[in-house]
Amino acid sequence: MKYPAIQNYIGGKSVECRGESADVISPLDGSHLSRVPLSTAADVDAAVRVATAAFPAWAGETLRQRSQVAYAYRALLRKHIEELAGLIHEENGKTIDEARAELVRAIEVTEFACSLPQLACGEVLEVSKGVECRLERAPLGVVASITPFNFPAMVPHWTIPIAITLGNTMIFKPSEKVPLTATRTAELLTEAGLPSGVFNLVHGQRPVVEALCDHPDVKAITFVGSTAVAKNVYTRGTSKLKRVLSLGGAKNHLFVLPDAQVGPTATNVLASMAGCAGQRCMAAASMLAIGNVDPIIRQVCEEARKMVLGQTLGPVISAASKTRIEGFITEAEAAGAKVLVDGRGAVVPGREGGFYIGPTVIDHVRPDMRIAQEEVFGPVLAIIRAKDVDEAIGIENASPYGNAAVVYTTNGGQAKAIARRASAGMIGVNVGVPVPLEPFGFGGWNDSRFGVCDITGKSSIEFWTQSKKITTRW
Ligand code: NAD
């Protein structure tokens, strides 16, 4: 085991866990990195007690005072960026460049948290002669954040710096597949001066998530992960009268028009479908090839064949994931689709234990095939031929998901029309991964998000606070 067994981090220190634990495996080569505790409802309760005790003092600080911790923490993230990128690379498998890029996003959200004193100040108005109404924002109390494996730093930072700077205390439940980055996050927050008990880390799986949904002292939950679990967390948490924002899976469609620029479009499509080994909720999944876009498809294939497995393309998260993704490809091929670039059975010499799949491009996929309907979450592009924009819109609109949709064209009118008609929360025009940066918020539609508000940006202030209205006459 490369690293010592991981512990929970509660009240500003590691807490020894004596219960069950699971292996942490590196997707790079299948090596054994560590063991992660599988905490129980009792562990969650212990963390919630500590967070509850820490809340009054932390909420009693001014927003300006609390934001000083965010400033110090941002400096630490920058200082430790190479160390953190190394951990992400090892436990998630993505390339060092991709790991660095997600840390830059984590830093950007932390900068948003630093600016909260400017953004989350109250409002005041003389509502009638001599009567003043003022609105203040108050934190909620103990809140929880539950995150997936695919961004061990970025997705946790969508919530941690914002929720705590706004005065909440937090229980964080990272994916059990990537616990090392999470543990380092907790240590760096303490080093940044965060009072003990404000941020608490409880590792584990389903029982921890369910205990957080059920705990009467947890006031709000954000969840990011697959749609099936997102639905369960939303219904279970709201049935206990909590505020819940639950982001789910995705199936993102790219509308490619014949007037799109061949080179830039092909490069961008490939980066969207193969970046982070296709394990992004914003990844290109289905290309809607409208009319004759064969030159673009040929160029995508040519560039895909140039990718170097293990260098410019990392592995997927697990052996089970590799088997599942290869199953999608085999099933589509058997149903009549044409595999133009085949990444099945890929092996990286010297890393035979790793979970690699080469970039895969499949043409003539039909909308009724499983690969066109379900989330694949691997470096696979399914090309669906459409005779015109209306047919393509029909296919996109029929998807139950709605995270992102992208249009590639040089025609502004077409871009605008498709952006209006696509049923997705985040639209790209010649941008393959259209993540809205601060102060705009990240959030999809349909089965990609349950609950109101985006998870980042200005609407996150609404989610993590409650408003107090004070009406005064002297
Ligand atoms: P996952 O749903 O398996 O796990 C997410 C979290 O839920 C983890 O912390 C995990 O321990 C926990 N969990 C797993 N099964 C559970 C269960 N039955 N009950 C309660 N908790 C459970 O997701 P994943 O495989 O870690 O991540 C990939 C998924 O996340 C993809 O579907 C991807 O699209 C989605 N994702 C969505 C967004 C978004 O913003 N919409 C962002 C990133 C990832």
PDB file of N, CA and C and ligand atoms in Angstrom, residues 145-151 154-155 158 173-177 204-210 213 223-230 232-233 246-251 279-282 317 375 377 401 403 426 442-444 447-449 455, ligand 1:
ATOM      1  N   SER A 145     -22.101  18.009   1.604  1.00  0.00           N
ATOM      2  CA  SER A 145     -21.758  17.965   0.179  1.00  0.00           C
ATOM      3  C   SER A 145     -21.277  16.553  -0.153  1.00  0.00           C
ATOM      4  N   ILE A 146     -21.901  15.952  -1.170  1.00  0.00           N
ATOM      5  CA  ILE A 146     -21.572  14.565  -1.560  1.00  0.00           C
ATOM      6  C   ILE A 146     -21.109  14.613  -3.012  1.00  0.00           C
ATOM      7  N   THR A 147     -19.951  14.036  -3.304  1.00  0.00           N
ATOM      8  CA  THR A 147     -19.351  14.252  -4.632  1.00  0.00           C
ATOM      9  C   THR A 147     -18.941  12.937  -5.318  1.00  0.00           C
ATOM     10  N   PRO A 148     -18.768  12.997  -6.654  1.00  0.00           N
ATOM     11  CA  PRO A 148     -18.424  11.803  -7.443  1.00  0.00           C
ATOM     12  C   PRO A 148     -16.907  11.647  -7.610  1.00  0.00           C
ATOM     13  N   PHE A 149     -16.505  10.605  -8.365  1.00  0.00           N
ATOM     14  CA  PHE A 149     -15.077  10.313  -8.504  1.00  0.00           C
ATOM     15  C   PHE A 149     -14.383  11.139  -9.575  1.00  0.00           C
ATOM     16  N   ASN A 150     -15.154  11.714 -10.527  1.00  0.00           N
ATOM     17  CA  ASN A 150     -14.499  12.165 -11.764  1.00  0.00           C
ATOM     18  C   ASN A 150     -13.740  13.477 -11.642  1.00  0.00           C
ATOM     19  N   PHE A 151     -14.063  14.290 -10.636  1.00  0.00           N
ATOM     20  CA  PHE A 151     -13.267  15.498 -10.376  1.00  0.00           C
ATOM     21  C   PHE A 151     -12.971  15.557  -8.877  1.00  0.00           C
ATOM     22  N   MET A 154     -12.183  19.579  -8.271  1.00  0.00           N
ATOM     23  CA  MET A 154     -13.055  20.645  -8.775  1.00  0.00           C
ATOM     24  C   MET A 154     -14.479  20.553  -8.223  1.00  0.00           C
ATOM     25  N   VAL A 155     -15.091  19.372  -8.297  1.00  0.00           N
ATOM     26  CA  VAL A 155     -16.497  19.289  -7.869  1.00  0.00           C
ATOM     27  C   VAL A 155     -16.637  19.576  -6.361  1.00  0.00           C
ATOM     28  N   TRP A 158     -16.823  23.212  -5.845  1.00  0.00           N
ATOM     29  CA  TRP A 158     -18.049  23.908  -6.247  1.00  0.00           C
ATOM     30  C   TRP A 158     -18.839  24.316  -4.991  1.00  0.00           C
ATOM     31  N   LYS A 173     -18.706  14.344   2.031  1.00  0.00           N
ATOM     32  CA  LYS A 173     -18.596  12.904   1.753  1.00  0.00           C
ATOM     33  C   LYS A 173     -18.104  12.752   0.309  1.00  0.00           C
ATOM     34  N   PRO A 174     -16.780  12.582   0.139  1.00  0.00           N
ATOM     35  CA  PRO A 174     -16.259  12.424  -1.220  1.00  0.00           C
ATOM     36  C   PRO A 174     -16.516  11.009  -1.739  1.00  0.00           C
ATOM     37  N   SER A 175     -16.225  10.792  -3.026  1.00  0.00           N
ATOM     38  CA  SER A 175     -16.315   9.436  -3.566  1.00  0.00           C
ATOM     39  C   SER A 175     -15.269   8.557  -2.894  1.00  0.00           C
ATOM     40  N   GLU A 176     -15.671   7.355  -2.548  1.00  0.00           N
ATOM     41  CA  GLU A 176     -14.739   6.415  -1.907  1.00  0.00           C
ATOM     42  C   GLU A 176     -13.619   5.995  -2.860  1.00  0.00           C
ATOM     43  N   LYS A 177     -13.800   6.313  -4.160  1.00  0.00           N
ATOM     44  CA  LYS A 177     -12.766   5.930  -5.140  1.00  0.00           C
ATOM     45  C   LYS A 177     -11.614   6.933  -5.148  1.00  0.00           C
ATOM     46  N   GLY A 204     -16.894   7.100   2.931  1.00  0.00           N
ATOM     47  CA  GLY A 204     -17.774   5.942   2.907  1.00  0.00           C
ATOM     48  C   GLY A 204     -18.612   5.887   1.666  1.00  0.00           C
ATOM     49  N   GLN A 205     -19.672   5.087   1.749  1.00  0.00           N
ATOM     50  CA  GLN A 205     -20.530   4.851   0.601  1.00  0.00           C
ATOM     51  C   GLN A 205     -21.983   5.182   0.956  1.00  0.00           C
ATOM     52  N   ARG A 206     -22.889   4.377   0.419  1.00  0.00           N
ATOM     53  CA  ARG A 206     -24.327   4.627   0.556  1.00  0.00           C
ATOM     54  C   ARG A 206     -24.800   4.894   2.004  1.00  0.00           C
ATOM     55  N   PRO A 207     -24.349   4.100   3.007  1.00  0.00           N
ATOM     56  CA  PRO A 207     -24.860   4.346   4.359  1.00  0.00           C
ATOM     57  C   PRO A 207     -24.561   5.764   4.868  1.00  0.00           C
ATOM     58  N   VAL A 208     -23.421   6.338   4.449  1.00  0.00           N
ATOM     59  CA  VAL A 208     -23.090   7.703   4.881  1.00  0.00           C
ATOM     60  C   VAL A 208     -24.052   8.695   4.213  1.00  0.00           C
ATOM     61  N   VAL A 209     -24.306   8.472   2.930  1.00  0.00           N
ATOM     62  CA  VAL A 209     -25.196   9.366   2.181  1.00  0.00           C
ATOM     63  C   VAL A 209     -26.608   9.309   2.784  1.00  0.00           C
ATOM     64  N   GLU A 210     -27.069   8.100   3.069  1.00  0.00           N
ATOM     65  CA  GLU A 210     -28.424   7.972   3.619  1.00  0.00           C
ATOM     66  C   GLU A 210     -28.513   8.589   5.018  1.00  0.00           C
ATOM     67  N   CYS A 213     -28.870  12.257   4.595  1.00  0.00           N
ATOM     68  CA  CYS A 213     -30.234  12.622   4.178  1.00  0.00           C
ATOM     69  C   CYS A 213     -31.204  12.570   5.365  1.00  0.00           C
ATOM     70  N   PHE A 223     -25.666  17.161  -3.882  1.00  0.00           N
ATOM     71  CA  PHE A 223     -25.170  15.877  -4.365  1.00  0.00           C
ATOM     72  C   PHE A 223     -24.755  16.063  -5.815  1.00  0.00           C
ATOM     73  N   VAL A 224     -23.644  15.451  -6.197  1.00  0.00           N
ATOM     74  CA  VAL A 224     -23.242  15.390  -7.613  1.00  0.00           C
ATOM     75  C   VAL A 224     -22.858  13.943  -7.896  1.00  0.00           C
ATOM     76  N   GLY A 225     -23.474  13.341  -8.911  1.00  0.00           N
ATOM     77  CA  GLY A 225     -23.178  11.947  -9.233  1.00  0.00           C
ATOM     78  C   GLY A 225     -24.129  11.457 -10.302  1.00  0.00           C
ATOM     79  N   SER A 226     -24.386  10.163 -10.333  1.00  0.00           N
ATOM     80  CA  SER A 226     -25.232   9.586 -11.378  1.00  0.00           C
ATOM     81  C   SER A 226     -26.710   9.911 -11.116  1.00  0.00           C
ATOM     82  N   THR A 227     -27.511   9.868 -12.180  1.00  0.00           N
ATOM     83  CA  THR A 227     -28.912  10.296 -12.056  1.00  0.00           C
ATOM     84  C   THR A 227     -29.723   9.426 -11.090  1.00  0.00           C
ATOM     85  N   ALA A 228     -29.494   8.118 -11.118  1.00  0.00           N
ATOM     86  CA  ALA A 228     -30.302   7.251 -10.245  1.00  0.00           C
ATOM     87  C   ALA A 228     -30.095   7.634  -8.781  1.00  0.00           C
ATOM     88  N   VAL A 229     -28.838   7.850  -8.405  1.00  0.00           N
ATOM     89  CA  VAL A 229     -28.560   8.201  -7.001  1.00  0.00           C
ATOM     90  C   VAL A 229     -29.016   9.644  -6.728  1.00  0.00           C
ATOM     91  N   ALA A 230     -28.824  10.531  -7.718  1.00  0.00           N
ATOM     92  CA  ALA A 230     -29.240  11.933  -7.546  1.00  0.00           C
ATOM     93  C   ALA A 230     -30.740  12.006  -7.220  1.00  0.00           C
ATOM     94  N   ASN A 232     -32.583   9.614  -5.837  1.00  0.00           N
ATOM     95  CA  ASN A 232     -32.813   9.075  -4.489  1.00  0.00           C
ATOM     96  C   ASN A 232     -32.450  10.078  -3.408  1.00  0.00           C
ATOM     97  N   VAL A 233     -31.302  10.734  -3.595  1.00  0.00           N
ATOM     98  CA  VAL A 233     -30.859  11.708  -2.586  1.00  0.00           C
ATOM     99  C   VAL A 233     -31.860  12.864  -2.534  1.00  0.00           C
ATOM    100  N   SER A 246     -29.434  18.396  -6.370  1.00  0.00           N
ATOM    101  CA  SER A 246     -28.871  17.103  -6.727  1.00  0.00           C
ATOM    102  C   SER A 246     -28.579  17.077  -8.217  1.00  0.00           C
ATOM    103  N   LEU A 247     -27.295  17.056  -8.567  1.00  0.00           N
ATOM    104  CA  LEU A 247     -26.909  17.033  -9.979  1.00  0.00           C
ATOM    105  C   LEU A 247     -26.651  15.600 -10.419  1.00  0.00           C
ATOM    106  N   GLY A 248     -27.211  15.235 -11.570  1.00  0.00           N
ATOM    107  CA  GLY A 248     -27.115  13.852 -12.030  1.00  0.00           C
ATOM    108  C   GLY A 248     -26.259  13.691 -13.267  1.00  0.00           C
ATOM    109  N   GLY A 249     -26.462  12.601 -13.962  1.00  0.00           N
ATOM    110  CA  GLY A 249     -25.657  12.249 -15.130  1.00  0.00           C
ATOM    111  C   GLY A 249     -26.036  13.062 -16.360  1.00  0.00           C
ATOM    112  N   ALA A 250     -25.470  12.671 -17.498  1.00  0.00           N
ATOM    113  CA  ALA A 250     -25.644  13.500 -18.691  1.00  0.00           C
ATOM    114  C   ALA A 250     -25.528  12.666 -19.958  1.00  0.00           C
ATOM    115  N   LYS A 251     -26.025  13.246 -21.036  1.00  0.00           N
ATOM    116  CA  LYS A 251     -25.854  12.684 -22.383  1.00  0.00           C
ATOM    117  C   LYS A 251     -25.834  13.895 -23.294  1.00  0.00           C
ATOM    118  N   GLN A 279     -14.781  10.985 -19.003  1.00  0.00           N
ATOM    119  CA  GLN A 279     -15.474  10.905 -17.709  1.00  0.00           C
ATOM    120  C   GLN A 279     -15.780  12.315 -17.186  1.00  0.00           C
ATOM    121  N   ARG A 280     -16.508  13.056 -17.987  1.00  0.00           N
ATOM    122  CA  ARG A 280     -16.953  14.394 -17.596  1.00  0.00           C
ATOM    123  C   ARG A 280     -18.442  14.464 -17.846  1.00  0.00           C
ATOM    124  N   CYS A 281     -19.167  15.090 -16.932  1.00  0.00           N
ATOM    125  CA  CYS A 281     -20.608  15.222 -17.164  1.00  0.00           C
ATOM    126  C   CYS A 281     -20.881  16.203 -18.291  1.00  0.00           C
ATOM    127  N   MET A 282     -19.827  16.889 -18.781  1.00  0.00           N
ATOM    128  CA  MET A 282     -19.977  17.817 -19.906  1.00  0.00           C
ATOM    129  C   MET A 282     -19.375  17.232 -21.183  1.00  0.00           C
ATOM    130  N   ILE A 317     -12.000   4.742 -14.653  1.00  0.00           N
ATOM    131  CA  ILE A 317     -11.810   4.635 -13.198  1.00  0.00           C
ATOM    132  C   ILE A 317     -11.598   3.205 -12.687  1.00  0.00           C
ATOM    133  N   GLU A 375     -25.922   7.001 -20.508  1.00  0.00           N
ATOM    134  CA  GLU A 375     -24.619   7.645 -20.305  1.00  0.00           C
ATOM    135  C   GLU A 375     -23.519   6.586 -20.370  1.00  0.00           C
ATOM    136  N   PHE A 377     -19.955   7.400 -20.325  1.00  0.00           N
ATOM    137  CA  PHE A 377     -18.903   7.873 -19.415  1.00  0.00           C
ATOM    138  C   PHE A 377     -17.548   7.240 -19.722  1.00  0.00           C
ATOM    139  N   TYR A 401     -31.895  13.478 -20.309  1.00  0.00           N
ATOM    140  CA  TYR A 401     -30.901  14.336 -19.650  1.00  0.00           C
ATOM    141  C   TYR A 401     -30.984  15.761 -20.189  1.00  0.00           C
ATOM    142  N   ASN A 403     -27.816  18.266 -19.552  1.00  0.00           N
ATOM    143  CA  ASN A 403     -26.710  19.054 -19.000  1.00  0.00           C
ATOM    144  C   ASN A 403     -26.222  20.072 -20.027  1.00  0.00           C
ATOM    145  N   MET A 426     -26.817  24.131 -20.275  1.00  0.00           N
ATOM    146  CA  MET A 426     -25.557  24.802 -20.626  1.00  0.00           C
ATOM    147  C   MET A 426     -25.278  24.557 -22.116  1.00  0.00           C
ATOM    148  N   PHE A 442     -23.116  26.760 -12.575  1.00  0.00           N
ATOM    149  CA  PHE A 442     -23.105  25.470 -13.260  1.00  0.00           C
ATOM    150  C   PHE A 442     -24.368  24.696 -12.901  1.00  0.00           C
ATOM    151  N   GLY A 443     -25.140  24.298 -13.917  1.00  0.00           N
ATOM    152  CA  GLY A 443     -26.319  23.485 -13.622  1.00  0.00           C
ATOM    153  C   GLY A 443     -27.057  23.123 -14.897  1.00  0.00           C
ATOM    154  N   GLY A 444     -27.504  21.870 -14.988  1.00  0.00           N
ATOM    155  CA  GLY A 444     -28.219  21.415 -16.175  1.00  0.00           C
ATOM    156  C   GLY A 444     -29.716  21.477 -15.991  1.00  0.00           C
ATOM    157  N   ASP A 447     -33.197  15.467 -16.240  1.00  0.00           N
ATOM    158  CA  ASP A 447     -32.643  14.470 -15.310  1.00  0.00           C
ATOM    159  C   ASP A 447     -31.178  14.725 -14.956  1.00  0.00           C
ATOM    160  N   SER A 448     -30.640  15.860 -15.394  1.00  0.00           N
ATOM    161  CA  SER A 448     -29.273  16.208 -15.008  1.00  0.00           C
ATOM    162  C   SER A 448     -29.251  17.101 -13.774  1.00  0.00           C
ATOM    163  N   ARG A 449     -30.406  17.541 -13.322  1.00  0.00           N
ATOM    164  CA  ARG A 449     -30.442  18.349 -12.090  1.00  0.00           C
ATOM    165  C   ARG A 449     -31.814  18.273 -11.435  1.00  0.00           C
ATOM    166  N   ILE A 455     -25.235  25.191  -8.956  1.00  0.00           N
ATOM    167  CA  ILE A 455     -24.412  24.821  -7.799  1.00  0.00           C
ATOM    168  C   ILE A 455     -23.307  25.842  -7.538  1.00  0.00           C
TER     169      ILE A 455
HETATM  170  P1  NAD B   1     -22.148   7.785  -8.275  1.00  0.00           P
HETATM  171  O1  NAD B   1     -23.557   8.229  -8.369  1.00  0.00           O
HETATM  172  O2  NAD B   1     -21.837   6.346  -8.357  1.00  0.00           O
HETATM  173  O3  NAD B   1     -21.493   8.295  -6.892  1.00  0.00           O
HETATM  174  C1  NAD B   1     -21.612   9.636  -6.478  1.00  0.00           C
HETATM  175  C2  NAD B   1     -21.583   9.683  -4.952  1.00  0.00           C
HETATM  176  O4  NAD B   1     -22.688   8.949  -4.440  1.00  0.00           O
HETATM  177  C3  NAD B   1     -20.336   9.044  -4.357  1.00  0.00           C
HETATM  178  O5  NAD B   1     -19.922   9.802  -3.247  1.00  0.00           O
HETATM  179  C4  NAD B   1     -20.802   7.645  -3.953  1.00  0.00           C
HETATM  180  O6  NAD B   1     -20.110   7.126  -2.838  1.00  0.00           O
HETATM  181  C5  NAD B   1     -22.257   7.861  -3.610  1.00  0.00           C
HETATM  182  N1  NAD B   1     -23.128   6.726  -3.938  1.00  0.00           N
HETATM  183  C6  NAD B   1     -22.919   5.768  -4.884  1.00  0.00           C
HETATM  184  N2  NAD B   1     -23.950   4.917  -4.919  1.00  0.00           N
HETATM  185  C7  NAD B   1     -24.837   5.340  -4.001  1.00  0.00           C
HETATM  186  C8  NAD B   1     -26.127   4.874  -3.559  1.00  0.00           C
HETATM  187  N3  NAD B   1     -26.703   3.802  -4.094  1.00  0.00           N
HETATM  188  N4  NAD B   1     -26.759   5.560  -2.578  1.00  0.00           N
HETATM  189  C9  NAD B   1     -26.199   6.665  -2.043  1.00  0.00           C
HETATM  190  N5  NAD B   1     -24.983   7.131  -2.404  1.00  0.00           N
HETATM  191  C10 NAD B   1     -24.315   6.489  -3.371  1.00  0.00           C
HETATM  192  O7  NAD B   1     -21.350   8.612  -9.392  1.00  0.00           O
HETATM  193  P2  NAD B   1     -19.824   8.426  -9.825  1.00  0.00           P
HETATM  194  O8  NAD B   1     -19.681   7.164 -10.586  1.00  0.00           O
HETATM  195  O9  NAD B   1     -18.921   8.682  -8.670  1.00  0.00           O
HETATM  196  O10 NAD B   1     -19.669   9.683 -10.798  1.00  0.00           O
HETATM  197  C11 NAD B   1     -20.042   9.677 -12.153  1.00  0.00           C
HETATM  198  C12 NAD B   1     -21.417  10.271 -12.349  1.00  0.00           C
HETATM  199  O11 NAD B   1     -21.468  11.600 -11.842  1.00  0.00           O
HETATM  200  C13 NAD B   1     -21.793  10.394 -13.817  1.00  0.00           C
HETATM  201  O12 NAD B   1     -23.122  10.010 -13.982  1.00  0.00           O
HETATM  202  C14 NAD B   1     -21.607  11.875 -14.115  1.00  0.00           C
HETATM  203  O13 NAD B   1     -22.370  12.365 -15.195  1.00  0.00           O
HETATM  204  C15 NAD B   1     -22.052  12.459 -12.817  1.00  0.00           C
HETATM  205  N6  NAD B   1     -21.563  13.813 -12.649  1.00  0.00           N
HETATM  206  C16 NAD B   1     -22.469  14.820 -12.801  1.00  0.00           C
HETATM  207  C17 NAD B   1     -22.052  16.138 -12.698  1.00  0.00           C
HETATM  208  C18 NAD B   1     -23.028  17.258 -12.890  1.00  0.00           C
HETATM  209  O14 NAD B   1     -22.662  18.385 -12.616  1.00  0.00           O
HETATM  210  N7  NAD B   1     -24.249  17.024 -13.329  1.00  0.00           N
HETATM  211  C19 NAD B   1     -20.710  16.432 -12.423  1.00  0.00           C
HETATM  212  C20 NAD B   1     -19.815  15.368 -12.260  1.00  0.00           C
HETATM  213  C21 NAD B   1     -20.270  14.054 -12.372  1.00  0.00           C
END
